[in-house]
Amino acid sequence: MNILLINHHAGSLQHGMEYRPYYLARAWIALGHRVRIVAADHSHVRRENPCLNKRSRLDQQIDGIEYTWLNTPGYTGNGPARIQNMLIFLFRLHYFSTALARSFRPDVVIASSTYPLDIWPAYRIARHAGARLLFELHDLWPLSPIELGGYSRWHPFIQVLQAAENFACRNCDAIVSMLPNVRGHLEAHGMAPHKLHIIPNGTDAAEWRDAPAPLSETVANTFCQLQKAGFLLVGFAGAHGLANALDTLLDAARLLSEVPVRFVLAGSGPEKSRLQARVRDERLNSVIFIDAVAKKQIPSLLRAFDVAYIGLQRQPLFRFGISPNKLIDYMMAGCPVLQAIEAGNDPVGEARCGLTVAAEDPEAVAAGIRTLLAMPPAQRKAMGRNGTRFVLENLTYDVLGKRFLHACVSQRQRNVSSVSSLAPNNSSTSIGSSHE
């Protein structure tokens, strides 16, 4: 089967995030299918963008995956330049749609960009090729810019986004979502119940089986000295942005000043310098910042933590569910997890791999840390093993790739029973959104 996946932000191990299209494509290729990913050459989420040298299109192979990069202008932030980047990507995708349909001859076309506007050129390609059409929902647009960005429902751009979502709900053969609680929303916009398949984020188990790359000598020595001094490590790894509620963790650190614990914040992001200044000003001596580590070093970093912290700001959109990639990494590393998130699902509770407390509540976070650190080490390790086992059984891309293929070829499924928020027991189960 030939699978054409359109994702504006798709990356690879070479380019960095977004990784999900890459890992799904590798899983499909391992099962004997041919995959082409179509993406914009410029995306703010990538570590490195491909170089097209003013060409409008570049075709290349990466790890057996066929990539088509379309030339788009650079941008920063979420203003008009980003919208221009989207529109030019869509224009080029429309321009090349007939050629893609004829040369690649897809059996399945997947519209998978964060925003839904790629559904129209994807529909055109599918019609030309006689292919099935899927829509993969990462985040809810236009609901996200309405609820998070304060846009009016009557803003012209919002109206176009809503038209695209409605078109996808009514015209796709199937809809794949990472959000476990979207059924009501999508049905309200025209989706037939049998079309929904919920397939979460996942991980490549092979990357965890191999011996992990060691941490830098400086970081490794720091951890070793802290552990010899009797300190337990509560760690966070990821983007230092407002969404991750790291001020709440610093507030909890202040409340735990008498506890033999050190808080390790690993990563980079727009809020890092401000958080570092706050730690200096408030003399929060229990907090340590380290630079972001390479992807291959993540297992070594996370396995040094006694407890891994994940938090998010309170947002009404989380009623549809969450699926942070970093949580899956924590679970694969065998870390007991403290989750400070209020959402429509509770992945930590589902996997029995830690504790869940209220979001943006320093007292609750501090109490959760006290509870976890007071446990015998064997009990914390058992929680960590629960998380690893859950991911290996349910959330590897080998498993998820097969479930996605089922959505590609399945006929009218009418299983609309209520589903687990995390465990993919059938084609309508799993965990939610794509937050980092």
Short mmCIF file of C-alpha atoms in Angstrom, two decimals:
data_model
loop_
_atom_site.label_atom_id
_atom_site.label_comp_id
_atom_site.label_asym_id
_atom_site.label_seq_id
_atom_site.Cartn_x
_atom_site.Cartn_y
_atom_site.Cartn_z
CA MET A 1 0.00 0.00 0.00
CA ASN A 2 1.24 3.50 -0.84
CA ILE A 3 0.67 5.96 2.02
CA LEU A 4 0.94 9.71 1.47
CA LEU A 5 1.14 11.63 4.76
CA ILE A 6 0.88 15.43 4.70
CA ASN A 7 2.24 17.15 7.80
CA HIS A 8 3.48 20.74 7.64
CA HIS A 9 5.89 20.25 10.58
CA ALA A 10 7.06 16.66 9.96
CA GLY A 11 10.70 16.03 10.80
CA SER A 12 13.14 13.16 11.23
CA LEU A 13 15.97 12.15 13.53
CA GLN A 14 18.17 14.43 11.42
CA HIS A 15 15.88 17.46 11.60
CA GLY A 16 14.24 17.06 14.98
CA MET A 17 10.61 17.37 15.87
CA GLU A 18 7.94 16.63 14.84
CA TYR A 19 8.82 12.92 15.21
CA ARG A 20 5.43 11.17 15.06
CA PRO A 21 5.16 11.07 11.23
CA TYR A 22 8.72 9.73 11.01
CA TYR A 23 8.16 6.89 13.47
CA LEU A 24 4.79 5.92 12.01
CA ALA A 25 6.33 5.88 8.54
CA ARG A 26 9.15 3.61 9.69
CA ALA A 27 6.64 1.23 11.27
CA TRP A 28 4.61 1.11 8.05
CA ILE A 29 7.70 0.53 5.91
CA ALA A 30 8.71 -2.36 8.20
CA LEU A 31 5.30 -3.88 7.43
CA GLY A 32 5.99 -3.70 3.69
CA HIS A 33 4.31 -0.42 2.73
CA ARG A 34 5.67 2.57 0.83
CA VAL A 35 5.47 5.98 2.51
CA ARG A 36 5.92 9.54 1.31
CA ILE A 37 5.81 12.47 3.75
CA VAL A 38 5.03 15.94 2.39
CA ALA A 39 6.16 18.80 4.64
CA ALA A 40 7.10 22.48 4.60
CA ASP A 41 10.81 23.19 4.47
CA HIS A 42 10.51 25.73 7.31
CA SER A 43 8.96 24.92 10.68
CA HIS A 44 9.58 26.50 14.08
CA VAL A 45 9.51 23.14 15.87
CA ARG A 46 12.49 21.65 14.05
CA ARG A 47 16.06 21.82 15.25
CA GLU A 48 17.28 21.92 11.63
CA ASN A 49 15.31 22.71 8.49
CA PRO A 50 16.15 21.26 5.06
CA CYS A 51 17.86 23.52 2.54
CA LEU A 52 16.07 23.89 -0.80
CA ASN A 53 18.31 26.60 -2.29
CA LYS A 54 15.32 28.50 -3.73
CA ARG A 55 13.86 25.37 -5.35
CA SER A 56 10.11 25.07 -4.96
CA ARG A 57 10.34 21.37 -4.11
CA LEU A 58 12.93 18.85 -2.94
CA ASP A 59 12.47 15.06 -2.96
CA GLN A 60 14.80 12.93 -0.86
CA GLN A 61 14.94 9.66 1.05
CA ILE A 62 15.63 9.50 4.77
CA ASP A 63 15.81 6.08 6.46
CA GLY A 64 13.70 4.52 3.72
CA ILE A 65 11.02 7.23 3.88
CA GLU A 66 10.36 9.36 0.80
CA TYR A 67 10.17 13.04 1.74
CA THR A 68 8.85 15.90 -0.36
CA TRP A 69 9.82 19.29 1.06
CA LEU A 70 7.91 22.33 -0.23
CA ASN A 71 9.53 25.77 -0.16
CA THR A 72 7.99 28.17 2.37
CA PRO A 73 9.12 31.47 3.90
CA GLY A 74 10.70 31.63 7.34
CA TYR A 75 8.86 33.05 10.33
CA THR A 76 9.05 33.53 14.08
CA GLY A 77 6.20 33.68 16.55
CA ASN A 78 2.50 33.26 15.83
CA GLY A 79 1.80 36.39 13.80
CA PRO A 80 1.10 37.11 10.13
CA ALA A 81 4.41 35.60 8.98
CA ARG A 82 3.38 32.18 10.30
CA ILE A 83 0.03 32.42 8.53
CA GLN A 84 1.88 33.36 5.34
CA ASN A 85 4.08 30.26 5.80
CA MET A 86 0.96 28.08 6.11
CA LEU A 87 -0.75 29.59 3.09
CA ILE A 88 2.27 29.22 0.81
CA PHE A 89 2.69 25.59 1.91
CA LEU A 90 -0.96 24.98 1.05
CA PHE A 91 -0.59 26.78 -2.28
CA ARG A 92 2.40 24.64 -3.24
CA LEU A 93 0.67 21.49 -2.02
CA HIS A 94 -2.30 22.33 -4.23
CA TYR A 95 0.02 23.11 -7.16
CA PHE A 96 1.79 19.75 -6.88
CA SER A 97 -1.33 17.75 -6.01
CA THR A 98 -1.92 16.26 -9.46
CA ALA A 99 1.77 15.36 -9.85
CA LEU A 100 1.83 13.69 -6.44
CA ALA A 101 -1.31 11.72 -7.23
CA ARG A 102 0.07 10.52 -10.57
CA SER A 103 3.68 9.84 -9.59
CA PHE A 104 3.20 8.31 -6.13
CA ARG A 105 -0.25 6.78 -6.77
CA PRO A 106 -1.31 6.72 -3.10
CA ASP A 107 -3.83 4.24 -1.78
CA VAL A 108 -4.26 6.37 1.35
CA VAL A 109 -3.86 10.14 1.81
CA ILE A 110 -3.52 11.45 5.39
CA ALA A 111 -4.02 15.14 6.20
CA SER A 112 -2.01 15.49 9.40
CA SER A 113 -0.86 19.07 9.89
CA THR A 114 -1.60 20.76 13.23
CA TYR A 115 -4.11 23.01 11.50
CA PRO A 116 -6.92 21.49 9.36
CA LEU A 117 -6.43 23.56 6.18
CA ASP A 118 -4.46 20.80 4.46
CA ILE A 119 -7.66 18.76 4.19
CA TRP A 120 -8.63 20.48 0.92
CA PRO A 121 -5.46 19.70 -1.07
CA ALA A 122 -5.39 16.24 0.54
CA TYR A 123 -8.95 15.69 -0.70
CA ARG A 124 -7.90 16.80 -4.20
CA ILE A 125 -4.98 14.33 -4.20
CA ALA A 126 -7.17 11.51 -2.92
CA ARG A 127 -9.81 12.18 -5.59
CA HIS A 128 -7.19 12.18 -8.36
CA ALA A 129 -5.67 8.91 -7.08
CA GLY A 130 -8.89 7.14 -6.07
CA ALA A 131 -7.44 6.86 -2.55
CA ARG A 132 -8.99 6.72 0.90
CA LEU A 133 -8.80 10.02 2.79
CA LEU A 134 -7.90 10.27 6.49
CA PHE A 135 -7.74 13.29 8.75
CA GLU A 136 -5.36 13.11 11.72
CA LEU A 137 -6.27 15.51 14.50
CA HIS A 138 -3.37 16.67 16.69
CA ASP A 139 -4.86 19.76 18.33
CA LEU A 140 -8.31 21.26 17.98
CA TRP A 141 -8.28 24.13 15.49
CA PRO A 142 -10.01 26.57 15.47
CA LEU A 143 -10.89 25.89 19.13
CA SER A 144 -7.25 26.32 20.21
CA PRO A 145 -6.79 29.89 18.89
CA ILE A 146 -10.25 30.78 20.18
CA GLU A 147 -9.75 29.51 23.73
CA LEU A 148 -6.00 30.08 24.07
CA GLY A 149 -5.46 33.05 21.78
CA GLY A 150 -8.66 34.97 22.44
CA TYR A 151 -9.75 35.04 18.78
CA SER A 152 -13.39 35.71 18.00
CA ARG A 153 -15.39 32.88 16.45
CA TRP A 154 -16.32 35.37 13.75
CA HIS A 155 -12.73 36.27 12.79
CA PRO A 156 -12.34 35.47 9.05
CA PHE A 157 -9.34 33.16 9.63
CA ILE A 158 -11.25 31.30 12.37
CA GLN A 159 -14.20 30.90 10.03
CA VAL A 160 -11.94 29.35 7.38
CA LEU A 161 -10.45 26.98 9.95
CA GLN A 162 -13.93 25.96 11.07
CA ALA A 163 -14.98 25.31 7.49
CA ALA A 164 -11.93 23.06 7.07
CA GLU A 165 -12.71 21.09 10.24
CA ASN A 166 -16.32 20.67 9.15
CA PHE A 167 -15.22 19.50 5.71
CA ALA A 168 -12.86 16.92 7.25
CA CYS A 169 -15.56 15.60 9.58
CA ARG A 170 -18.03 15.16 6.73
CA ASN A 171 -15.81 13.99 3.87
CA CYS A 172 -13.01 11.83 5.29
CA ASP A 173 -13.21 8.05 5.29
CA ALA A 174 -11.74 7.98 8.80
CA ILE A 175 -10.47 10.37 11.47
CA VAL A 176 -7.52 9.58 13.71
CA SER A 177 -7.11 11.60 16.90
CA MET A 178 -4.65 11.71 19.77
CA LEU A 179 -7.35 13.25 21.95
CA PRO A 180 -9.46 10.63 23.77
CA ASN A 181 -12.49 12.81 24.46
CA VAL A 182 -13.18 14.42 21.09
CA ARG A 183 -16.04 12.27 19.90
CA GLY A 184 -18.80 14.69 20.92
CA HIS A 185 -16.98 17.67 19.43
CA LEU A 186 -16.35 15.98 16.09
CA GLU A 187 -19.83 14.52 15.81
CA ALA A 188 -21.23 18.02 16.43
CA HIS A 189 -19.28 19.13 13.34
CA GLY A 190 -20.55 16.35 11.11
CA MET A 191 -18.43 13.25 11.81
CA ALA A 192 -20.23 9.91 11.60
CA PRO A 193 -19.59 7.87 14.79
CA HIS A 194 -17.95 4.92 13.04
CA LYS A 195 -15.14 7.08 11.59
CA LEU A 196 -13.23 7.81 14.81
CA HIS A 197 -9.99 6.00 15.70
CA ILE A 198 -8.03 7.32 18.67
CA ILE A 199 -4.31 6.60 18.41
CA PRO A 200 -1.94 8.25 20.90
CA ASN A 201 1.61 9.42 20.79
CA GLY A 202 4.17 6.68 21.26
CA THR A 203 7.83 5.77 21.35
CA ASP A 204 10.38 3.69 19.48
CA ALA A 205 11.27 0.90 21.90
CA ALA A 206 14.50 0.15 20.02
CA GLU A 207 15.92 3.51 21.08
CA TRP A 208 15.53 2.45 24.71
CA ARG A 209 16.87 -1.08 24.28
CA ASP A 210 20.23 0.14 23.02
CA ALA A 211 22.85 1.29 25.50
CA PRO A 212 22.08 4.98 26.15
CA ALA A 213 24.60 7.67 25.33
CA PRO A 214 26.26 8.87 28.55
CA LEU A 215 25.67 12.31 29.98
CA SER A 216 28.44 14.88 29.82
CA GLU A 217 31.11 14.43 32.46
CA THR A 218 30.06 17.65 34.20
CA VAL A 219 26.40 16.65 34.52
CA ALA A 220 27.22 13.06 35.49
CA ASN A 221 29.62 14.25 38.21
CA THR A 222 27.02 16.71 39.53
CA PHE A 223 24.42 13.97 39.86
CA CYS A 224 26.93 11.60 41.45
CA GLN A 225 27.95 14.15 44.08
CA LEU A 226 24.33 14.96 44.94
CA GLN A 227 23.44 11.30 45.33
CA LYS A 228 26.49 10.65 47.51
CA ALA A 229 25.40 13.55 49.70
CA GLY A 230 22.06 11.85 50.23
CA PHE A 231 19.90 14.05 48.02
CA LEU A 232 17.02 12.64 46.01
CA LEU A 233 16.47 14.12 42.54
CA VAL A 234 13.15 15.46 41.30
CA GLY A 235 13.59 16.18 37.61
CA PHE A 236 11.91 17.91 34.72
CA ALA A 237 13.09 17.53 31.12
CA GLY A 238 11.60 19.58 28.33
CA ALA A 239 10.75 23.04 27.11
CA HIS A 240 11.00 25.84 29.65
CA GLY A 241 7.82 27.60 28.61
CA LEU A 242 4.80 29.01 30.38
CA ALA A 243 2.65 26.04 29.40
CA ASN A 244 4.72 23.64 31.52
CA ALA A 245 3.96 25.45 34.81
CA LEU A 246 7.54 25.45 36.05
CA ASP A 247 6.84 28.35 38.41
CA THR A 248 4.61 25.95 40.31
CA LEU A 249 7.55 23.56 40.66
CA LEU A 250 9.76 26.38 41.95
CA ASP A 251 7.06 27.35 44.45
CA ALA A 252 6.98 23.74 45.63
CA ALA A 253 10.78 23.74 45.93
CA ARG A 254 10.53 26.71 48.30
CA LEU A 255 8.01 24.80 50.41
CA LEU A 256 10.37 21.81 50.57
CA SER A 257 13.50 23.69 51.59
CA GLU A 258 14.07 21.40 54.58
CA VAL A 259 13.72 18.16 52.58
CA PRO A 260 16.91 16.49 51.25
CA VAL A 261 15.94 16.91 47.62
CA ARG A 262 17.34 18.68 44.59
CA PHE A 263 15.22 19.86 41.67
CA VAL A 264 16.81 19.41 38.25
CA LEU A 265 15.38 21.40 35.33
CA ALA A 266 16.87 20.17 32.07
CA GLY A 267 16.17 21.85 28.75
CA SER A 268 15.83 25.22 27.12
CA GLY A 269 13.05 27.59 26.16
CA PRO A 270 11.77 31.16 26.28
CA GLU A 271 11.20 31.15 30.05
CA LYS A 272 14.54 29.67 31.11
CA SER A 273 16.40 32.93 31.75
CA ARG A 274 13.51 34.31 33.77
CA LEU A 275 13.27 31.12 35.83
CA GLN A 276 17.01 31.19 36.47
CA ALA A 277 16.78 34.82 37.60
CA ARG A 278 13.95 33.90 39.94
CA VAL A 279 15.99 31.09 41.48
CA ARG A 280 18.90 33.49 42.06
CA ASP A 281 16.72 36.26 43.49
CA GLU A 282 14.85 33.95 45.85
CA ARG A 283 17.95 31.90 46.73
CA LEU A 284 16.30 28.64 45.87
CA ASN A 285 19.46 26.64 46.41
CA SER A 286 17.74 23.32 45.85
CA VAL A 287 17.13 24.08 42.16
CA ILE A 288 19.68 23.19 39.47
CA PHE A 289 19.44 24.05 35.77
CA ILE A 290 21.20 22.04 33.08
CA ASP A 291 21.25 22.48 29.33
CA ALA A 292 19.09 20.41 27.02
CA VAL A 293 20.68 17.03 26.32
CA ALA A 294 20.88 15.24 22.98
CA LYS A 295 18.02 12.88 22.14
CA LYS A 296 20.30 9.85 22.59
CA GLN A 297 21.19 11.02 26.11
CA ILE A 298 17.60 11.33 27.33
CA PRO A 299 17.46 7.77 28.77
CA SER A 300 20.61 8.44 30.81
CA LEU A 301 19.21 11.72 32.08
CA LEU A 302 15.79 10.41 33.08
CA ARG A 303 17.14 7.28 34.76
CA ALA A 304 19.07 9.53 37.14
CA PHE A 305 15.81 11.02 38.49
CA ASP A 306 14.12 9.59 41.57
CA VAL A 307 10.88 11.34 40.59
CA ALA A 308 9.96 12.96 37.26
CA TYR A 309 7.69 16.02 37.25
CA ILE A 310 5.25 16.96 34.54
CA GLY A 311 2.88 19.91 34.83
CA LEU A 312 0.68 22.01 32.61
CA GLN A 313 -1.23 25.20 33.14
CA ARG A 314 -4.96 24.90 33.65
CA GLN A 315 -6.55 25.17 30.22
CA PRO A 316 -10.14 24.38 29.24
CA LEU A 317 -8.89 22.63 26.10
CA PHE A 318 -7.43 19.85 28.23
CA ARG A 319 -10.96 18.59 28.78
CA PHE A 320 -10.41 16.73 25.50
CA GLY A 321 -7.36 14.93 26.93
CA ILE A 322 -3.58 15.08 26.91
CA SER A 323 -0.72 13.02 25.51
CA PRO A 324 2.62 14.67 26.35
CA ASN A 325 5.58 12.99 24.67
CA LYS A 326 7.76 13.66 27.70
CA LEU A 327 5.41 11.57 29.85
CA ILE A 328 6.01 8.56 27.61
CA ASP A 329 9.76 9.16 27.92
CA TYR A 330 9.44 9.29 31.72
CA MET A 331 7.54 6.01 31.69
CA MET A 332 10.02 4.30 29.40
CA ALA A 333 12.86 5.39 31.69
CA GLY A 334 11.12 3.75 34.64
CA CYS A 335 10.62 7.03 36.51
CA PRO A 336 7.80 7.33 39.02
CA VAL A 337 5.88 10.39 37.85
CA LEU A 338 4.32 13.33 39.64
CA GLN A 339 1.70 14.72 37.26
CA ALA A 340 0.26 18.16 38.06
CA ILE A 341 -2.32 18.38 35.29
CA GLU A 342 -6.10 18.68 35.19
CA ALA A 343 -7.40 17.03 32.04
CA GLY A 344 -10.11 14.84 30.64
CA ASN A 345 -7.87 11.80 31.12
CA ASP A 346 -5.34 10.70 33.73
CA PRO A 347 -2.59 8.75 31.96
CA VAL A 348 -0.44 8.43 35.10
CA GLY A 349 -3.31 6.96 37.08
CA GLU A 350 -4.23 4.71 34.15
CA ALA A 351 -0.73 3.25 34.04
CA ARG A 352 -0.32 3.24 37.85
CA CYS A 353 3.09 4.83 37.44
CA GLY A 354 2.93 7.71 39.92
CA LEU A 355 0.66 10.32 41.48
CA THR A 356 -1.63 12.96 39.97
CA VAL A 357 -2.22 16.23 41.82
CA ALA A 358 -3.97 19.51 41.08
CA ALA A 359 -2.50 21.75 38.39
CA GLU A 360 -0.79 25.02 39.33
CA ASP A 361 -1.07 24.20 43.07
CA PRO A 362 2.33 24.43 44.79
CA GLU A 363 1.04 22.92 48.04
CA ALA A 364 -0.38 19.93 46.17
CA VAL A 365 2.85 19.48 44.21
CA ALA A 366 4.92 19.69 47.40
CA ALA A 367 2.64 17.16 49.12
CA GLY A 368 2.91 14.81 46.15
CA ILE A 369 6.69 15.03 46.18
CA ARG A 370 6.76 14.34 49.93
CA THR A 371 4.56 11.29 49.41
CA LEU A 372 6.69 9.85 46.62
CA LEU A 373 10.01 10.51 48.34
CA ALA A 374 8.73 8.98 51.60
CA MET A 375 8.01 5.69 49.83
CA PRO A 376 10.54 2.87 50.06
CA PRO A 377 12.75 2.90 46.96
CA ALA A 378 11.36 -0.49 45.96
CA GLN A 379 7.84 0.96 45.83
CA ARG A 380 8.95 3.85 43.60
CA LYS A 381 10.76 1.39 41.34
CA ALA A 382 7.61 -0.71 41.07
CA MET A 383 5.71 2.38 39.91
CA GLY A 384 8.41 3.01 37.34
CA ARG A 385 8.20 -0.56 36.08
CA ASN A 386 4.43 -0.18 35.71
CA GLY A 387 4.99 2.76 33.41
CA THR A 388 7.57 0.97 31.29
CA ARG A 389 5.42 -2.12 30.99
CA PHE A 390 2.40 -0.06 29.98
CA VAL A 391 4.28 1.72 27.20
CA LEU A 392 5.82 -1.49 25.84
CA GLU A 393 2.44 -3.18 25.71
CA ASN A 394 0.42 -0.30 24.32
CA LEU A 395 2.38 2.70 23.10
CA THR A 396 5.26 1.62 20.89
CA TYR A 397 5.09 2.71 17.27
CA ASP A 398 5.14 -0.94 16.20
CA VAL A 399 1.78 -1.31 17.97
CA LEU A 400 0.42 2.10 17.00
CA GLY A 401 1.49 1.76 13.37
CA LYS A 402 -0.61 -1.38 13.00
CA ARG A 403 -3.59 0.29 14.62
CA PHE A 404 -3.24 3.27 12.28
CA LEU A 405 -3.19 0.94 9.29
CA HIS A 406 -6.44 -0.57 10.56
CA ALA A 407 -7.95 2.92 10.40
CA CYS A 408 -6.64 3.25 6.85
CA VAL A 409 -8.39 0.14 5.56
CA SER A 410 -11.30 -0.47 7.94
CA GLN A 411 -14.86 -0.16 6.76
CA ARG A 412 -17.80 1.21 8.70
CA GLN A 413 -16.97 0.52 12.33
CA ARG A 414 -19.76 1.19 14.74
CA ASN A 415 -18.03 0.58 18.05
CA VAL A 416 -18.92 3.77 19.90
CA SER A 417 -18.61 2.40 23.43
CA SER A 418 -16.87 4.52 26.03
CA VAL A 419 -13.14 3.96 25.97
CA SER A 420 -10.10 4.05 28.18
CA SER A 421 -8.15 7.28 28.06
CA LEU A 422 -4.80 5.56 27.61
CA ALA A 423 -4.85 1.82 26.94
CA PRO A 424 -5.41 1.07 23.25
CA ASN A 425 -7.53 -2.09 23.67
CA ASN A 426 -9.20 -1.51 20.30
CA SER A 427 -9.32 0.96 17.45
CA SER A 428 -11.20 3.53 19.51
CA THR A 429 -8.98 3.82 22.58
CA SER A 430 -5.93 5.67 23.75
CA ILE A 431 -4.56 8.96 25.14
CA GLY A 432 -4.87 12.55 24.15
CA SER A 433 -3.20 15.68 22.88
CA SER A 434 0.31 16.40 21.62
CA HIS A 435 1.72 18.75 24.19
CA GLU A 436 5.45 18.83 24.73
#
